[in-house]
Coordinates of C-alpha atoms and ligand atoms in Angstrom, one line a residue:
M19 CA 14.7 -0.2 -28.8
E20 CA 10.9 0.2 -29.1
I21 CA 9.1 1.4 -26.0
L22 CA 7.1 -1.9 -25.5
E23 CA 10.4 -3.8 -25.9
Q24 CA 12.0 -1.7 -23.2
V25 CA 9.1 -2.3 -20.9
S26 CA 9.0 -6.0 -21.4
K27 CA 12.8 -6.3 -20.9
Y28 CA 13.3 -3.8 -18.0
G29 CA 9.9 -3.2 -16.5
F30 CA 10.0 0.6 -17.3
V31 CA 10.7 2.9 -20.2
T32 CA 14.5 3.3 -20.4
D33 CA 14.7 6.0 -23.0
P34 CA 16.9 8.9 -21.7
I35 CA 15.1 12.2 -21.0
G36 CA 16.4 15.3 -22.8
K37 CA 18.6 17.7 -20.7
N38 CA 16.4 20.7 -20.9
V39 CA 13.1 19.0 -20.1
D40 CA 11.3 20.7 -17.1
L41 CA 9.9 17.5 -15.6
V42 CA 7.4 19.2 -13.2
A43 CA 6.0 21.5 -15.9
E44 CA 5.9 18.6 -18.5
I45 CA 4.1 16.3 -16.0
Q46 CA 1.5 19.0 -15.3
R47 CA 1.0 19.7 -19.1
L48 CA 0.7 16.0 -20.0
K49 CA -1.7 15.4 -17.2
K50 CA -4.1 18.0 -18.5
E51 CA -3.6 17.0 -22.2
K52 CA -4.3 13.4 -21.5
N53 CA -7.0 13.9 -18.8
A54 CA -4.9 11.8 -16.4
V55 CA -4.9 11.6 -12.6
I56 CA -1.8 10.9 -10.5
L57 CA -2.5 8.7 -7.4
A58 CA 0.3 8.2 -4.9
H59 CA 0.8 6.1 -1.8
Y60 CA 2.3 7.8 1.3
Y61 CA 5.4 5.6 0.9
V62 CA 6.6 7.1 -2.4
D63 CA 9.2 9.8 -2.4
A64 CA 8.1 13.3 -1.3
D65 CA 8.7 14.9 -4.7
I66 CA 6.2 12.5 -6.2
Q67 CA 3.7 13.0 -3.4
D68 CA 3.9 16.8 -4.2
L69 CA 3.0 16.1 -7.9
A70 CA 0.1 13.8 -7.1
D71 CA -3.6 14.7 -7.3
Y72 CA -4.3 12.4 -4.4
V73 CA -2.0 10.9 -1.8
G74 CA -3.5 8.3 0.5
D75 CA -3.6 4.8 2.1
S76 CA -4.7 1.7 0.2
L77 CA -8.4 2.1 1.0
G78 CA -8.4 5.8 0.0
L79 CA -6.5 5.1 -3.2
S80 CA -9.0 2.3 -4.2
Q81 CA -11.9 4.6 -3.5
Q82 CA -10.3 7.3 -5.7
A83 CA -9.5 4.8 -8.5
A84 CA -13.2 3.6 -8.5
A85 CA -14.6 7.2 -8.6
T86 CA -12.2 9.0 -10.9
T87 CA -13.5 10.5 -14.2
A88 CA -10.0 10.7 -15.7
D89 CA -9.1 8.7 -18.8
M90 CA -5.8 7.5 -17.4
I91 CA -4.6 6.6 -13.9
V92 CA -0.9 7.0 -13.2
F93 CA -0.4 4.9 -10.1
C94 CA 2.7 5.9 -8.1
G95 CA 2.7 2.9 -5.8
V96 CA 3.2 -0.8 -6.2
H97 CA 1.9 -3.4 -8.7
F98 CA -1.0 -4.7 -6.7
M99 CA -2.3 -1.1 -6.3
G100 CA -2.2 -0.6 -10.1
E101 CA -4.0 -3.9 -10.5
T102 CA -6.7 -2.9 -8.0
A103 CA -7.2 0.3 -9.9
K104 CA -7.7 -1.6 -13.2
I105 CA -10.0 -4.1 -11.4
L106 CA -12.2 -1.2 -10.3
S107 CA -11.9 1.0 -13.4
P108 CA -11.5 -1.4 -16.4
S109 CA -12.3 1.2 -19.0
K110 CA -9.4 3.5 -17.9
K111 CA -5.8 3.1 -18.9
V112 CA -3.7 2.4 -15.7
V113 CA 0.0 2.9 -15.8
L114 CA 2.6 2.2 -13.2
P115 CA 6.0 4.0 -13.5
D116 CA 8.0 0.7 -12.9
L117 CA 6.5 -2.8 -13.2
N118 CA 9.3 -4.1 -10.9
A119 CA 7.6 -2.3 -8.0
G120 CA 6.2 -5.4 -6.3
C121 CA 5.4 -6.3 -2.7
S122 CA 6.7 -9.0 -0.4
L123 CA 3.2 -9.8 0.8
A124 CA 1.8 -10.2 -2.7
D125 CA 4.8 -12.3 -3.6
S126 CA 4.3 -14.6 -0.6
A127 CA 1.0 -15.9 -2.0
P128 CA 1.3 -17.6 -5.4
A129 CA -2.2 -18.3 -6.8
D130 CA -1.7 -22.1 -7.3
K131 CA -0.5 -22.6 -3.7
F132 CA -3.2 -20.4 -2.3
A133 CA -5.9 -22.3 -4.3
D134 CA -4.6 -25.6 -2.6
F135 CA -4.6 -23.9 0.8
K136 CA -8.2 -22.7 0.2
A137 CA -9.3 -26.2 -0.9
Q138 CA -8.0 -27.6 2.4
H139 CA -10.4 -25.3 4.3
P140 CA -13.6 -25.7 2.2
D141 CA -16.0 -24.3 4.9
H142 CA -13.9 -21.1 5.4
L143 CA -14.6 -17.6 4.0
V144 CA -11.5 -16.0 2.5
I145 CA -10.6 -12.5 3.6
S146 CA -7.5 -11.2 1.8
Y147 CA -5.5 -8.1 2.6
I148 CA -5.5 -5.9 -0.5
N149 CA -1.7 -6.4 -0.7
C150 CA -2.1 -9.5 -3.0
S151 CA -2.3 -10.2 -6.7
A152 CA -5.4 -10.0 -8.9
E153 CA -5.4 -13.8 -9.0
I154 CA -5.6 -14.0 -5.2
K155 CA -8.4 -11.4 -5.1
A156 CA -10.3 -13.6 -7.6
L157 CA -10.0 -16.5 -5.0
T158 CA -11.2 -14.2 -2.2
D159 CA -14.6 -13.5 -0.7
I160 CA -13.8 -10.1 0.8
V161 CA -10.8 -7.9 0.4
C162 CA -9.7 -5.7 3.2
T163 CA -7.1 -3.0 4.0
S164 CA -5.3 -2.2 7.2
S165 CA -8.0 0.5 7.9
N166 CA -11.0 -1.8 7.7
A167 CA -9.8 -5.3 8.4
V168 CA -11.1 -5.4 12.0
K169 CA -14.5 -3.9 11.0
I170 CA -14.9 -6.4 8.2
V171 CA -14.1 -9.4 10.4
D172 CA -16.3 -8.0 13.2
A173 CA -19.3 -7.7 10.7
L174 CA -19.3 -11.5 10.0
P175 CA -21.3 -14.0 12.1
K176 CA -19.3 -15.3 15.1
D177 CA -19.4 -18.9 13.9
Q178 CA -18.1 -18.0 10.4
K179 CA -14.7 -19.7 9.8
I180 CA -12.2 -17.4 8.2
I181 CA -9.0 -17.7 6.2
F182 CA -7.0 -14.4 6.5
A183 CA -4.2 -13.9 3.9
P184 CA -1.5 -13.0 3.1
D185 CA -0.2 -10.9 6.1
A186 CA 0.1 -13.1 9.2
N187 CA 1.1 -10.1 11.4
L188 CA -2.0 -8.1 10.4
G189 CA -4.0 -11.4 10.7
R190 CA -2.8 -11.9 14.3
Y191 CA -3.6 -8.3 15.1
V192 CA -7.1 -8.7 13.7
A193 CA -7.6 -12.0 15.6
H194 CA -6.5 -10.2 18.8
K195 CA -8.8 -7.2 18.3
T196 CA -11.9 -9.3 17.3
G197 CA -11.3 -12.2 19.6
R198 CA -11.6 -14.6 16.6
E199 CA -9.6 -17.5 15.5
L200 CA -8.3 -17.0 12.0
V201 CA -6.6 -19.4 9.7
L202 CA -3.5 -17.4 8.6
W203 CA -1.4 -17.5 5.5
D204 CA 2.2 -17.0 6.5
G205 CA 3.2 -13.8 4.6
A206 CA 4.9 -10.7 5.9
C207 CA 5.9 -7.2 4.9
I208 CA 9.7 -7.1 4.6
V209 CA 9.7 -3.5 5.7
H210 CA 7.5 -3.6 8.8
V211 CA 9.0 -6.9 10.2
D212 CA 12.4 -5.3 10.0
I213 CA 11.5 -2.6 12.6
S214 CA 13.7 -3.5 15.5
E215 CA 11.8 -4.1 18.8
A216 CA 15.1 -3.8 20.7
K217 CA 16.2 -0.5 19.1
L218 CA 12.6 0.7 19.6
R219 CA 12.8 0.0 23.3
A220 CA 16.1 1.9 23.6
L221 CA 14.7 4.8 21.7
R222 CA 11.7 4.9 24.0
T223 CA 14.0 5.1 27.0
N224 CA 15.7 8.2 25.5
H225 CA 12.3 9.7 24.5
P226 CA 10.0 8.8 27.4
E227 CA 7.4 11.4 26.4
A228 CA 7.1 10.1 22.8
K229 CA 4.0 8.2 21.8
L230 CA 4.6 5.2 19.6
V231 CA 2.3 4.9 16.6
A232 CA 2.6 1.7 14.5
H233 CA 1.2 0.1 11.4
P234 CA -0.5 -3.4 11.9
E235 CA 2.0 -5.0 9.5
C236 CA 4.6 -4.7 12.3
K237 CA 5.3 -7.8 14.5
A238 CA 3.4 -8.3 17.7
D239 CA 6.4 -7.4 19.8
V240 CA 6.3 -3.9 18.3
L241 CA 2.4 -3.6 18.3
I242 CA 2.2 -4.5 22.0
Q243 CA 4.2 -1.4 22.9
A244 CA 2.2 0.9 20.6
D245 CA 0.0 3.7 21.9
F246 CA -1.8 3.7 18.6
V247 CA -2.1 1.1 15.8
G248 CA -3.6 2.0 12.4
S249 CA -3.3 2.4 8.7
T250 CA -1.1 5.1 7.3
T251 CA -4.0 7.5 7.0
A252 CA -5.2 6.6 10.6
I253 CA -1.6 7.1 11.9
L254 CA -1.4 10.5 10.2
Q255 CA -4.7 11.6 11.6
Y256 CA -3.8 10.4 15.1
V257 CA -0.6 12.4 15.1
I258 CA -2.4 15.5 13.8
E259 CA -5.2 15.3 16.4
S260 CA -3.3 14.2 19.4
P261 CA -2.4 16.9 21.9
E262 CA 1.0 15.1 22.4
Q263 CA 4.1 16.7 20.8
E264 CA 6.5 13.8 20.2
F265 CA 6.0 10.6 18.2
I266 CA 7.9 7.5 17.2
V267 CA 6.6 6.4 13.9
A268 CA 6.7 2.7 13.2
T269 CA 5.9 2.5 9.5
E270 CA 7.6 3.3 6.2
A271 CA 9.4 6.6 6.3
G272 CA 7.5 8.1 3.4
I273 CA 4.6 9.0 5.7
L274 CA 6.8 11.5 7.5
H275 CA 6.5 13.9 4.5
K276 CA 2.8 14.6 5.0
M277 CA 3.2 14.4 8.8
K278 CA 5.9 17.1 8.8
Q279 CA 3.8 19.3 6.6
A280 CA 0.7 18.8 8.8
V281 CA 2.4 19.2 12.2
P282 CA 5.7 21.0 11.6
H283 CA 5.9 21.9 15.3
K284 CA 5.8 18.3 16.5
K285 CA 8.8 16.0 16.9
L286 CA 8.6 13.0 14.7
I287 CA 11.1 10.1 15.1
P288 CA 11.2 7.3 12.6
A289 CA 11.3 3.8 14.1
P290 CA 14.7 2.2 13.5
A291 CA 15.1 -0.9 11.3
I292 CA 17.1 -4.0 12.5
E293 CA 19.9 -3.3 10.0
N294 CA 21.6 0.1 9.7
N295 CA 20.4 1.5 6.5
T296 CA 20.9 4.9 4.8
C297 CA 18.0 6.7 6.5
A298 CA 18.1 5.1 10.0
C299 CA 14.5 4.3 9.3
S300 CA 12.4 1.9 7.3
E301 CA 12.1 2.3 3.6
C302 CA 10.1 0.1 1.1
P303 CA 12.5 -0.7 -1.8
Y304 CA 9.5 -1.3 -4.1
M305 CA 7.8 2.0 -3.4
K306 CA 11.1 3.8 -3.8
M307 CA 11.4 2.4 -7.4
N308 CA 8.9 5.2 -8.4
T309 CA 10.9 8.3 -9.5
V310 CA 9.8 11.6 -11.0
E311 CA 11.6 10.6 -14.2
K312 CA 9.7 7.3 -14.5
L313 CA 6.5 9.1 -13.7
Y314 CA 7.1 11.5 -16.5
K315 CA 7.9 8.7 -19.0
A316 CA 4.9 6.7 -17.9
L317 CA 2.6 9.7 -18.7
L318 CA 4.4 10.5 -21.9
H319 CA 4.4 7.0 -23.4
E320 CA 1.3 5.6 -21.5
Q321 CA 3.5 2.7 -20.5
P322 CA 4.0 0.4 -18.6
E323 CA 0.4 -0.4 -18.7
I324 CA -1.4 -2.6 -16.2
T325 CA -3.6 -5.3 -17.6
V326 CA -5.8 -7.9 -15.9
P327 CA -7.4 -10.8 -17.8
E328 CA -11.2 -10.2 -17.8
D329 CA -12.1 -13.5 -16.2
I330 CA -9.8 -12.8 -13.3
R331 CA -10.9 -9.2 -13.1
L332 CA -14.6 -10.0 -12.9
K333 CA -14.0 -12.4 -9.9
A334 CA -11.6 -10.0 -8.2
Y335 CA -14.1 -7.1 -8.7
Q336 CA -16.6 -8.9 -6.5
S337 CA -14.2 -9.2 -3.5
V338 CA -12.8 -5.7 -3.9
N339 CA -16.3 -4.1 -4.3
R340 CA -17.6 -6.0 -1.3
M341 CA -14.9 -4.3 0.7
L342 CA -15.8 -0.9 -0.7
E343 CA -19.5 -1.5 0.2
M344 CA -18.6 -2.6 3.7
S345 CA -16.4 0.4 4.2
K346 CA -19.1 3.0 3.6
A347 CA -19.9 4.8 6.8
Ligands
LIG5 P1 -2.0 1.2 4.1 O1 -1.9 2.0 2.9 O2 -3.4 0.5 4.2 O3 -1.7 1.9 5.4 O4 -0.9 0.0 4.0 C1 0.4 0.2 4.0 C2 1.1 -0.6 3.0 O5 2.0 -1.3 3.3 C3 0.9 -0.4 1.6 O6 1.7 -1.3 0.9
LIG6 FE1 4.6 -4.4 0.4 FE2 5.6 -3.8 2.7 FE3 6.3 -2.4 0.6 FE4 3.8 -2.1 1.6 S1 5.7 -1.5 2.6 S2 4.4 -2.4 -0.6 S3 3.5 -4.2 2.3 S4 6.7 -4.6 1.0

């Protein structure tokens, strides 16, 4: 089957890889040959993080995608991240190892329903969390990430009415931090809402010295217990800089890789999910669709490629760029 046919049928290149291929060496070689950059989110597997040129949170990854001089961006993350890279760098080829890597937040907001919702609130400014499709970004005034949402809302006039989409938990957190009333879209991250408040409480009883660090996509009953709330980069930084020695980490378990490397002497305990799963932690099934094999094939075949229609891209660029401008120190 042709490569493009495989991608359109399965979402990734399904061709088998020869037995003797040294994947790591080949990825390094192809990267140089094609002047490609590998960007990875903290939630992808450790072996991919170790191959990446840059590992970061959504804001850091967007800034890298906007600034890179590479000809090709291989985005080891999820679909909306690849789209954001394409929105910011339209002349670059952007590939995602597996097109099935979606996001429950992005899926919660179909563009037609969101356009109706927006039309019901004509005097509201739309702030959208970056975890949404290019179409939603095109309907948005300012994009935000978990690291700048509070700052962006705080920068707006107090009487400005605001729609915040699509993450209702992050929206409630921002409303609480800024003292503002926000009209919320009812989306959620399936990974963070699955962190069990009851199991967390029991864990804290067994580890009374441990500080709880949490991502703002968690529910309020988790956030209210947290000693620190922040984006993945902010959580990592807090754990590195804190004089404390023990932490319960309430976000996707992929972050533990960089944390363990940065503070090998500290005790890091993943927050438990409601259901017993294989790692007794929280894993994003979409982020975990990225594998070293798919990364290799994406580099080799330059597929699956992310495309965004130019009329959508131009509108989405405005809202993403506004965020980048407002995030400058
Ligand atoms: P940040 O990268 O902003 O911490 O968000 C985490 C996330 O859920 C990405 O999908
Ligand atoms: Fe989406 Fe949640 Fe996965 Fe992030 S962790 S990509 S918000 S489903």
